[in-house]
Amino acid sequence: MQRFLSRPTVSGWLLASPLTLVLTLFLVLPIVMIVIVSFWQATEFSIVPAFDFENYEFLFGSPVTYKVFLNTFKYAVITWACTLLIGFTVAYFLAFHVRSQTWQIALFLLCTIPFWTSNIIRMISWIPFLGRNGIANSALISAGVIDTPLDWLLYSDFAVILAFVHLYTLFMVVPIFNTMMRIDKSLIEAARDAGATGAQIMWNVIIPLSKPGIMIGTIFVVTLVMGDFITVRFMSGSQSANVGRLISNDIALLQYPSAAATAVVLLATVLIVIGLLLRFVDIRKEL
Amino acid sequence: MEPRPRSFYVLAAFFCLFLLFLYGPTLTIGILSFQGPNGGLTFPMNGVSTHWFFNLFEQQAVGDIWGSFARSLVLGLMVMVTTVVVSVMGGLAFRKRFAGSNVVFYLIITALVIPSILISLGVGLIFSQLGLTVHWATSGFGAQLTWTLPFGLLIMFAVFNRFDKSYEEAARDQGATAWQTLRHVVIPIIAPSLIGVALFGFTLSYDEFARTLLTAGSYNTLPLEIYGMTTNVTSPVLYALGTLTTVFSLFIIAVFLLTARIATRRRSRAGSDAGKGMI
């Protein structure tokens, strides 16, 4: 018995059993359930088991679906570009320009603390800034840049992307900083000794070596933006839609089978994107 | 030390702007929550008062702020303890490279990347089809674990990948059992990281919205309550609540970070008996 228990596979599975149990009950089964319900039918008051493709036919037959998916990708790509640019610059500053380790840790913590506070509050906090009579408009008017308040600051695609960048840049900073800290500084010295310019060092040494961090950050940002519904709803004032909002609207109308079908397509899309991204990075090696 | 290049100052300015971008809006609502009783949602300040904070403690027309705060607190602690225990066990399991560990690993990655509304929808559907009532302490608890456990495990992977196995071998050579090695050698060494896992477990649960949306049942958690308020409350009381919860979060973060610091110090003190004169 003792020998049986000490086999790596047996003891490994025993130790992993609570984890596997939670993930089976609250991850695998819900996905299975969503796939099953996506073939069901909805009546006015309830959902009934069935097996037909009506939900999918409706989904793929509606021009709204394509528009909304396109919009979701638009948010993902723009947010990704902004967070990458800002996140890379911040991580680069922390890793290569801050010299003492104490300062590095302190500034890094300062960047990560907002991650542990509420996203909803952080979205609400943009209202006094972007509103019609908000700080941004008053500042622009008193500076003489504009005469009438800008209406597109709050409740617009601009506000949605601003909030995404505000919420998720952290997910770029942390992994990129992490990989940059592992870059051997002597490689940079070697490049400089061999006559490389600053731009060449950046392009041929630092960026290639930071790639794993960039990929992990990309995975985080893209999946968070693609799966979001609350930021888009709140920051666009219900004027824009992404796939997550399509699902949450169906849920609000108790159209669970239709919501499930959209959810299946969204999950498939996200997994395909992740599958493509994972070809560029071996996550298990990077931890 | 060589002089700083000009790029340092440009990047430092950029970094300061980034911090302003991160914290500016939160500071703004912090200031605006002290609006006078007749003040609105934006500047100018119409007098300075603590009116809106007192407003929070009065009987609310809508919702139940303090009840939802208590629920979020209890749920956060439940998720925190579970996340720490399950993550440590999972981390220990993955060191053994057991057959089939790849499947579990990809499940963890899936939990991390799956849109959170899918968890909400799926768990909600399962409970309703089984005839069970959704409740924050059952379905809500499980749904939140699918978000906190991947973070806990990623931290444990990072910790154990850097763990020096010779400490364990030394303990085993001196006759420690597997449990004694774990209890007296491994756990004390990884203790500061466990506080990090606990911080993630608590704060991610305390702030979680999407995964509890359809799984919390008839009693709201705090983020759900706040979200409900955004649609029907248009006074600075919203900012007062936002400021209070943010201050609470910052307090929790400070407690965890300080504890981690103390744990690290204690570890380095206990790790060496140099200078104590014992042979």
Short mmCIF file of N, CA and C in Angstrom, two decimals, chain B residues 122-234:
data_model
loop_
_atom_site.label_atom_id
_atom_site.label_comp_id
_atom_site.label_asym_id
_atom_site.label_seq_id
_atom_site.Cartn_x
_atom_site.Cartn_y
_atom_site.Cartn_z
N GLY B 122 -22.74 28.69 -17.67
CA GLY B 122 -22.71 27.23 -17.56
C GLY B 122 -23.08 26.75 -16.17
N VAL B 123 -22.48 27.35 -15.15
CA VAL B 123 -22.77 26.94 -13.77
C VAL B 123 -24.24 27.22 -13.45
N GLY B 124 -24.72 28.39 -13.89
CA GLY B 124 -26.13 28.74 -13.67
C GLY B 124 -27.05 27.72 -14.31
N LEU B 125 -26.73 27.30 -15.55
CA LEU B 125 -27.57 26.33 -16.25
C LEU B 125 -27.57 24.98 -15.55
N ILE B 126 -26.38 24.53 -15.11
CA ILE B 126 -26.31 23.24 -14.44
C ILE B 126 -27.17 23.25 -13.18
N PHE B 127 -27.02 24.31 -12.38
CA PHE B 127 -27.79 24.38 -11.14
C PHE B 127 -29.29 24.40 -11.43
N SER B 128 -29.70 25.17 -12.43
CA SER B 128 -31.15 25.26 -12.66
C SER B 128 -31.70 23.95 -13.21
N GLN B 129 -30.90 23.25 -14.04
CA GLN B 129 -31.41 21.98 -14.59
C GLN B 129 -31.43 20.88 -13.55
N LEU B 130 -30.54 20.97 -12.54
CA LEU B 130 -30.54 19.97 -11.47
C LEU B 130 -31.56 20.33 -10.40
N GLY B 131 -32.22 21.46 -10.56
CA GLY B 131 -33.21 21.88 -9.58
C GLY B 131 -32.59 22.43 -8.30
N LEU B 132 -31.28 22.82 -8.37
CA LEU B 132 -30.64 23.40 -7.19
C LEU B 132 -30.76 24.92 -7.23
N THR B 133 -30.77 25.55 -6.08
CA THR B 133 -30.80 27.01 -6.06
C THR B 133 -29.37 27.53 -6.07
N VAL B 134 -29.12 28.53 -6.92
CA VAL B 134 -27.78 29.12 -6.91
C VAL B 134 -27.63 29.97 -5.65
N HIS B 135 -26.43 29.92 -5.07
CA HIS B 135 -26.15 30.67 -3.86
C HIS B 135 -24.69 31.09 -3.92
N TRP B 136 -24.39 32.28 -3.37
CA TRP B 136 -23.01 32.75 -3.50
C TRP B 136 -22.01 31.81 -2.85
N ALA B 137 -22.42 31.10 -1.78
CA ALA B 137 -21.47 30.24 -1.07
C ALA B 137 -21.30 28.87 -1.72
N THR B 138 -22.14 28.51 -2.67
CA THR B 138 -21.95 27.22 -3.36
C THR B 138 -21.54 27.47 -4.81
N SER B 139 -22.50 27.84 -5.65
CA SER B 139 -22.19 28.03 -7.07
C SER B 139 -21.27 29.23 -7.26
N GLY B 140 -21.50 30.31 -6.52
CA GLY B 140 -20.65 31.49 -6.64
C GLY B 140 -19.22 31.17 -6.23
N PHE B 141 -19.09 30.43 -5.14
CA PHE B 141 -17.79 30.01 -4.62
C PHE B 141 -17.02 29.20 -5.67
N GLY B 142 -17.69 28.20 -6.24
CA GLY B 142 -17.03 27.35 -7.24
C GLY B 142 -16.65 28.14 -8.48
N ALA B 143 -17.56 29.02 -8.93
CA ALA B 143 -17.29 29.79 -10.14
C ALA B 143 -16.07 30.69 -9.94
N GLN B 144 -15.95 31.29 -8.75
CA GLN B 144 -14.80 32.17 -8.49
C GLN B 144 -13.49 31.39 -8.43
N LEU B 145 -13.56 30.15 -7.93
CA LEU B 145 -12.33 29.34 -7.85
C LEU B 145 -11.71 29.12 -9.22
N THR B 146 -12.55 29.05 -10.28
CA THR B 146 -11.98 28.83 -11.61
C THR B 146 -11.15 30.03 -12.05
N TRP B 147 -11.26 31.16 -11.38
CA TRP B 147 -10.47 32.35 -11.71
C TRP B 147 -9.27 32.49 -10.78
N THR B 148 -9.44 32.17 -9.48
CA THR B 148 -8.34 32.36 -8.53
C THR B 148 -7.33 31.22 -8.59
N LEU B 149 -7.80 29.99 -8.82
CA LEU B 149 -6.87 28.85 -8.82
C LEU B 149 -5.78 28.95 -9.89
N PRO B 150 -6.12 29.33 -11.15
CA PRO B 150 -5.03 29.45 -12.14
C PRO B 150 -3.94 30.42 -11.68
N PHE B 151 -4.32 31.54 -11.07
CA PHE B 151 -3.30 32.48 -10.61
C PHE B 151 -2.48 31.85 -9.48
N GLY B 152 -3.16 31.20 -8.54
CA GLY B 152 -2.45 30.53 -7.44
C GLY B 152 -1.47 29.51 -7.97
N LEU B 153 -1.92 28.72 -8.96
CA LEU B 153 -1.06 27.67 -9.49
C LEU B 153 0.11 28.23 -10.26
N LEU B 154 -0.14 29.31 -11.04
CA LEU B 154 0.98 29.91 -11.79
C LEU B 154 2.06 30.37 -10.82
N ILE B 155 1.64 30.96 -9.69
CA ILE B 155 2.62 31.38 -8.68
C ILE B 155 3.36 30.16 -8.13
N MET B 156 2.61 29.10 -7.81
CA MET B 156 3.25 27.90 -7.26
C MET B 156 4.23 27.29 -8.26
N PHE B 157 3.86 27.27 -9.55
CA PHE B 157 4.78 26.75 -10.57
C PHE B 157 6.08 27.55 -10.55
N ALA B 158 5.92 28.88 -10.53
CA ALA B 158 7.10 29.74 -10.53
C ALA B 158 7.95 29.47 -9.28
N VAL B 159 7.29 29.28 -8.12
CA VAL B 159 8.01 29.04 -6.87
C VAL B 159 8.76 27.71 -6.92
N PHE B 160 8.05 26.65 -7.31
CA PHE B 160 8.69 25.34 -7.27
C PHE B 160 9.74 25.16 -8.36
N ASN B 161 9.61 25.91 -9.47
CA ASN B 161 10.66 25.83 -10.49
C ASN B 161 11.98 26.39 -9.98
N ARG B 162 11.91 27.27 -8.98
CA ARG B 162 13.13 27.86 -8.43
C ARG B 162 13.51 27.25 -7.09
N PHE B 163 12.81 26.19 -6.70
CA PHE B 163 13.01 25.63 -5.37
C PHE B 163 14.25 24.73 -5.36
N ASP B 164 15.12 24.92 -4.37
CA ASP B 164 16.34 24.13 -4.28
C ASP B 164 16.04 22.79 -3.60
N LYS B 165 16.11 21.73 -4.38
CA LYS B 165 15.71 20.42 -3.86
C LYS B 165 16.66 19.90 -2.77
N SER B 166 17.86 20.48 -2.69
CA SER B 166 18.82 19.91 -1.74
C SER B 166 18.36 20.11 -0.29
N TYR B 167 17.50 21.11 -0.04
CA TYR B 167 16.97 21.28 1.31
C TYR B 167 16.15 20.06 1.72
N GLU B 168 15.31 19.61 0.78
CA GLU B 168 14.48 18.45 1.07
C GLU B 168 15.34 17.21 1.24
N GLU B 169 16.36 17.08 0.35
CA GLU B 169 17.22 15.91 0.44
C GLU B 169 17.93 15.87 1.78
N ALA B 170 18.36 17.05 2.23
CA ALA B 170 19.04 17.13 3.53
C ALA B 170 18.11 16.66 4.64
N ALA B 171 16.86 17.12 4.59
CA ALA B 171 15.89 16.73 5.62
C ALA B 171 15.67 15.23 5.59
N ARG B 172 15.54 14.69 4.36
CA ARG B 172 15.28 13.27 4.23
C ARG B 172 16.47 12.45 4.72
N ASP B 173 17.69 12.94 4.41
CA ASP B 173 18.89 12.23 4.86
C ASP B 173 18.95 12.16 6.37
N GLN B 174 18.38 13.19 7.03
CA GLN B 174 18.42 13.18 8.49
C GLN B 174 17.25 12.40 9.08
N GLY B 175 16.47 11.77 8.21
CA GLY B 175 15.43 10.88 8.70
C GLY B 175 14.05 11.46 8.79
N ALA B 176 13.81 12.63 8.18
CA ALA B 176 12.47 13.21 8.23
C ALA B 176 11.54 12.43 7.32
N THR B 177 10.29 12.28 7.76
CA THR B 177 9.30 11.63 6.90
C THR B 177 8.86 12.63 5.84
N ALA B 178 8.09 12.14 4.87
CA ALA B 178 7.63 13.02 3.79
C ALA B 178 6.83 14.18 4.38
N TRP B 179 5.96 13.88 5.35
CA TRP B 179 5.13 14.92 5.95
C TRP B 179 5.98 15.91 6.73
N GLN B 180 6.96 15.40 7.50
CA GLN B 180 7.84 16.29 8.27
C GLN B 180 8.62 17.21 7.35
N THR B 181 9.10 16.65 6.22
CA THR B 181 9.84 17.47 5.26
C THR B 181 8.96 18.61 4.76
N LEU B 182 7.72 18.27 4.43
CA LEU B 182 6.81 19.27 3.92
C LEU B 182 6.52 20.33 4.98
N ARG B 183 6.20 19.84 6.19
CA ARG B 183 5.73 20.72 7.26
C ARG B 183 6.85 21.63 7.79
N HIS B 184 8.07 21.07 7.95
CA HIS B 184 9.13 21.83 8.60
C HIS B 184 10.17 22.40 7.64
N VAL B 185 10.16 21.96 6.38
CA VAL B 185 11.17 22.46 5.44
C VAL B 185 10.51 23.21 4.28
N VAL B 186 9.64 22.51 3.55
CA VAL B 186 9.10 23.11 2.31
C VAL B 186 8.18 24.29 2.63
N ILE B 187 7.19 24.08 3.49
CA ILE B 187 6.20 25.14 3.76
C ILE B 187 6.88 26.42 4.32
N PRO B 188 7.77 26.29 5.32
CA PRO B 188 8.41 27.54 5.80
C PRO B 188 9.18 28.28 4.71
N ILE B 189 9.78 27.52 3.77
CA ILE B 189 10.56 28.19 2.73
C ILE B 189 9.64 28.91 1.75
N ILE B 190 8.49 28.29 1.43
CA ILE B 190 7.62 28.94 0.43
C ILE B 190 6.60 29.87 1.07
N ALA B 191 6.63 30.03 2.40
CA ALA B 191 5.60 30.81 3.10
C ALA B 191 5.35 32.21 2.52
N PRO B 192 6.40 33.02 2.21
CA PRO B 192 6.11 34.35 1.67
C PRO B 192 5.31 34.30 0.38
N SER B 193 5.60 33.29 -0.47
CA SER B 193 4.84 33.19 -1.73
C SER B 193 3.40 32.79 -1.45
N LEU B 194 3.19 32.00 -0.39
CA LEU B 194 1.82 31.61 -0.06
C LEU B 194 0.98 32.83 0.30
N ILE B 195 1.63 33.81 0.92
CA ILE B 195 0.89 35.04 1.24
C ILE B 195 0.48 35.74 -0.06
N GLY B 196 1.36 35.68 -1.06
CA GLY B 196 1.00 36.21 -2.37
C GLY B 196 -0.19 35.50 -2.96
N VAL B 197 -0.20 34.17 -2.87
CA VAL B 197 -1.34 33.40 -3.38
C VAL B 197 -2.62 33.81 -2.65
N ALA B 198 -2.51 33.98 -1.32
CA ALA B 198 -3.67 34.36 -0.52
C ALA B 198 -4.18 35.74 -0.95
N LEU B 199 -3.25 36.66 -1.23
CA LEU B 199 -3.64 38.00 -1.68
C LEU B 199 -4.43 37.92 -2.98
N PHE B 200 -3.92 37.12 -3.93
CA PHE B 200 -4.65 36.94 -5.18
C PHE B 200 -6.02 36.32 -4.91
N GLY B 201 -6.05 35.27 -4.10
CA GLY B 201 -7.31 34.57 -3.83
C GLY B 201 -8.35 35.52 -3.26
N PHE B 202 -7.95 36.31 -2.28
CA PHE B 202 -8.94 37.18 -1.63
C PHE B 202 -9.38 38.32 -2.56
N THR B 203 -8.40 39.06 -3.12
CA THR B 203 -8.78 40.26 -3.87
C THR B 203 -9.52 39.90 -5.16
N LEU B 204 -9.09 38.83 -5.85
CA LEU B 204 -9.78 38.49 -7.09
C LEU B 204 -11.22 38.08 -6.80
N SER B 205 -11.43 37.41 -5.67
CA SER B 205 -12.79 37.03 -5.31
C SER B 205 -13.60 38.26 -4.89
N TYR B 206 -12.99 39.10 -4.08
CA TYR B 206 -13.68 40.27 -3.53
C TYR B 206 -14.13 41.22 -4.65
N ASP B 207 -13.39 41.26 -5.77
CA ASP B 207 -13.72 42.17 -6.86
C ASP B 207 -14.43 41.50 -8.02
N GLU B 208 -14.62 40.18 -7.95
CA GLU B 208 -15.15 39.46 -9.11
C GLU B 208 -16.59 39.84 -9.39
N PHE B 209 -16.86 40.06 -10.68
CA PHE B 209 -18.21 40.44 -11.07
C PHE B 209 -18.84 39.41 -12.01
N ALA B 210 -18.20 39.19 -13.16
CA ALA B 210 -18.84 38.41 -14.22
C ALA B 210 -19.14 36.97 -13.78
N ARG B 211 -18.19 36.36 -13.04
CA ARG B 211 -18.40 34.95 -12.68
C ARG B 211 -19.47 34.77 -11.62
N THR B 212 -19.77 35.83 -10.86
CA THR B 212 -20.81 35.70 -9.84
C THR B 212 -22.15 36.20 -10.34
N LEU B 213 -22.17 36.80 -11.54
CA LEU B 213 -23.40 37.44 -12.02
C LEU B 213 -24.60 36.50 -12.00
N LEU B 214 -24.42 35.29 -12.54
CA LEU B 214 -25.55 34.36 -12.61
C LEU B 214 -25.45 33.27 -11.55
N THR B 215 -24.44 33.35 -10.69
CA THR B 215 -24.24 32.25 -9.75
C THR B 215 -24.39 32.68 -8.30
N ALA B 216 -24.69 33.98 -8.05
CA ALA B 216 -24.76 34.44 -6.67
C ALA B 216 -26.14 34.26 -6.06
N GLY B 217 -27.15 34.07 -6.89
CA GLY B 217 -28.48 33.88 -6.36
C GLY B 217 -29.12 35.17 -5.91
N SER B 218 -30.03 35.06 -4.95
CA SER B 218 -30.84 36.23 -4.60
C SER B 218 -30.10 37.21 -3.69
N TYR B 219 -28.96 36.79 -3.12
CA TYR B 219 -28.19 37.72 -2.30
C TYR B 219 -26.96 38.18 -3.05
N ASN B 220 -26.86 39.50 -3.26
CA ASN B 220 -25.76 40.06 -4.04
C ASN B 220 -24.44 40.10 -3.28
N THR B 221 -23.34 39.96 -4.04
CA THR B 221 -22.04 40.31 -3.47
C THR B 221 -21.81 41.80 -3.73
N LEU B 222 -20.77 42.37 -3.14
CA LEU B 222 -20.57 43.82 -3.25
C LEU B 222 -20.42 44.33 -4.68
N PRO B 223 -19.57 43.69 -5.53
CA PRO B 223 -19.46 44.20 -6.90
C PRO B 223 -20.80 44.19 -7.64
N LEU B 224 -21.62 43.15 -7.41
CA LEU B 224 -22.93 43.11 -8.05
C LEU B 224 -23.80 44.25 -7.56
N GLU B 225 -23.71 44.52 -6.26
CA GLU B 225 -24.48 45.60 -5.66
C GLU B 225 -24.05 46.95 -6.25
N ILE B 226 -22.74 47.15 -6.37
CA ILE B 226 -22.24 48.41 -6.93
C ILE B 226 -22.68 48.55 -8.38
N TYR B 227 -22.61 47.44 -9.12
CA TYR B 227 -23.01 47.50 -10.52
C TYR B 227 -24.50 47.87 -10.62
N GLY B 228 -25.33 47.28 -9.74
CA GLY B 228 -26.74 47.63 -9.72
C GLY B 228 -26.93 49.11 -9.45
N MET B 229 -26.07 49.66 -8.57
CA MET B 229 -26.20 51.08 -8.22
C MET B 229 -25.87 51.99 -9.39
N THR B 230 -24.96 51.55 -10.28
CA THR B 230 -24.57 52.44 -11.38
C THR B 230 -25.75 52.73 -12.29
N THR B 231 -26.73 51.83 -12.34
CA THR B 231 -27.85 52.07 -13.25
C THR B 231 -28.93 52.95 -12.63
N ASN B 232 -29.00 53.01 -11.28
CA ASN B 232 -30.09 53.82 -10.73
C ASN B 232 -29.69 54.84 -9.66
N VAL B 233 -28.40 54.94 -9.35
CA VAL B 233 -27.98 55.96 -8.40
C VAL B 233 -27.14 56.99 -9.15
N THR B 234 -27.53 58.25 -9.08
CA THR B 234 -26.77 59.27 -9.81
C THR B 234 -26.30 60.37 -8.86
#
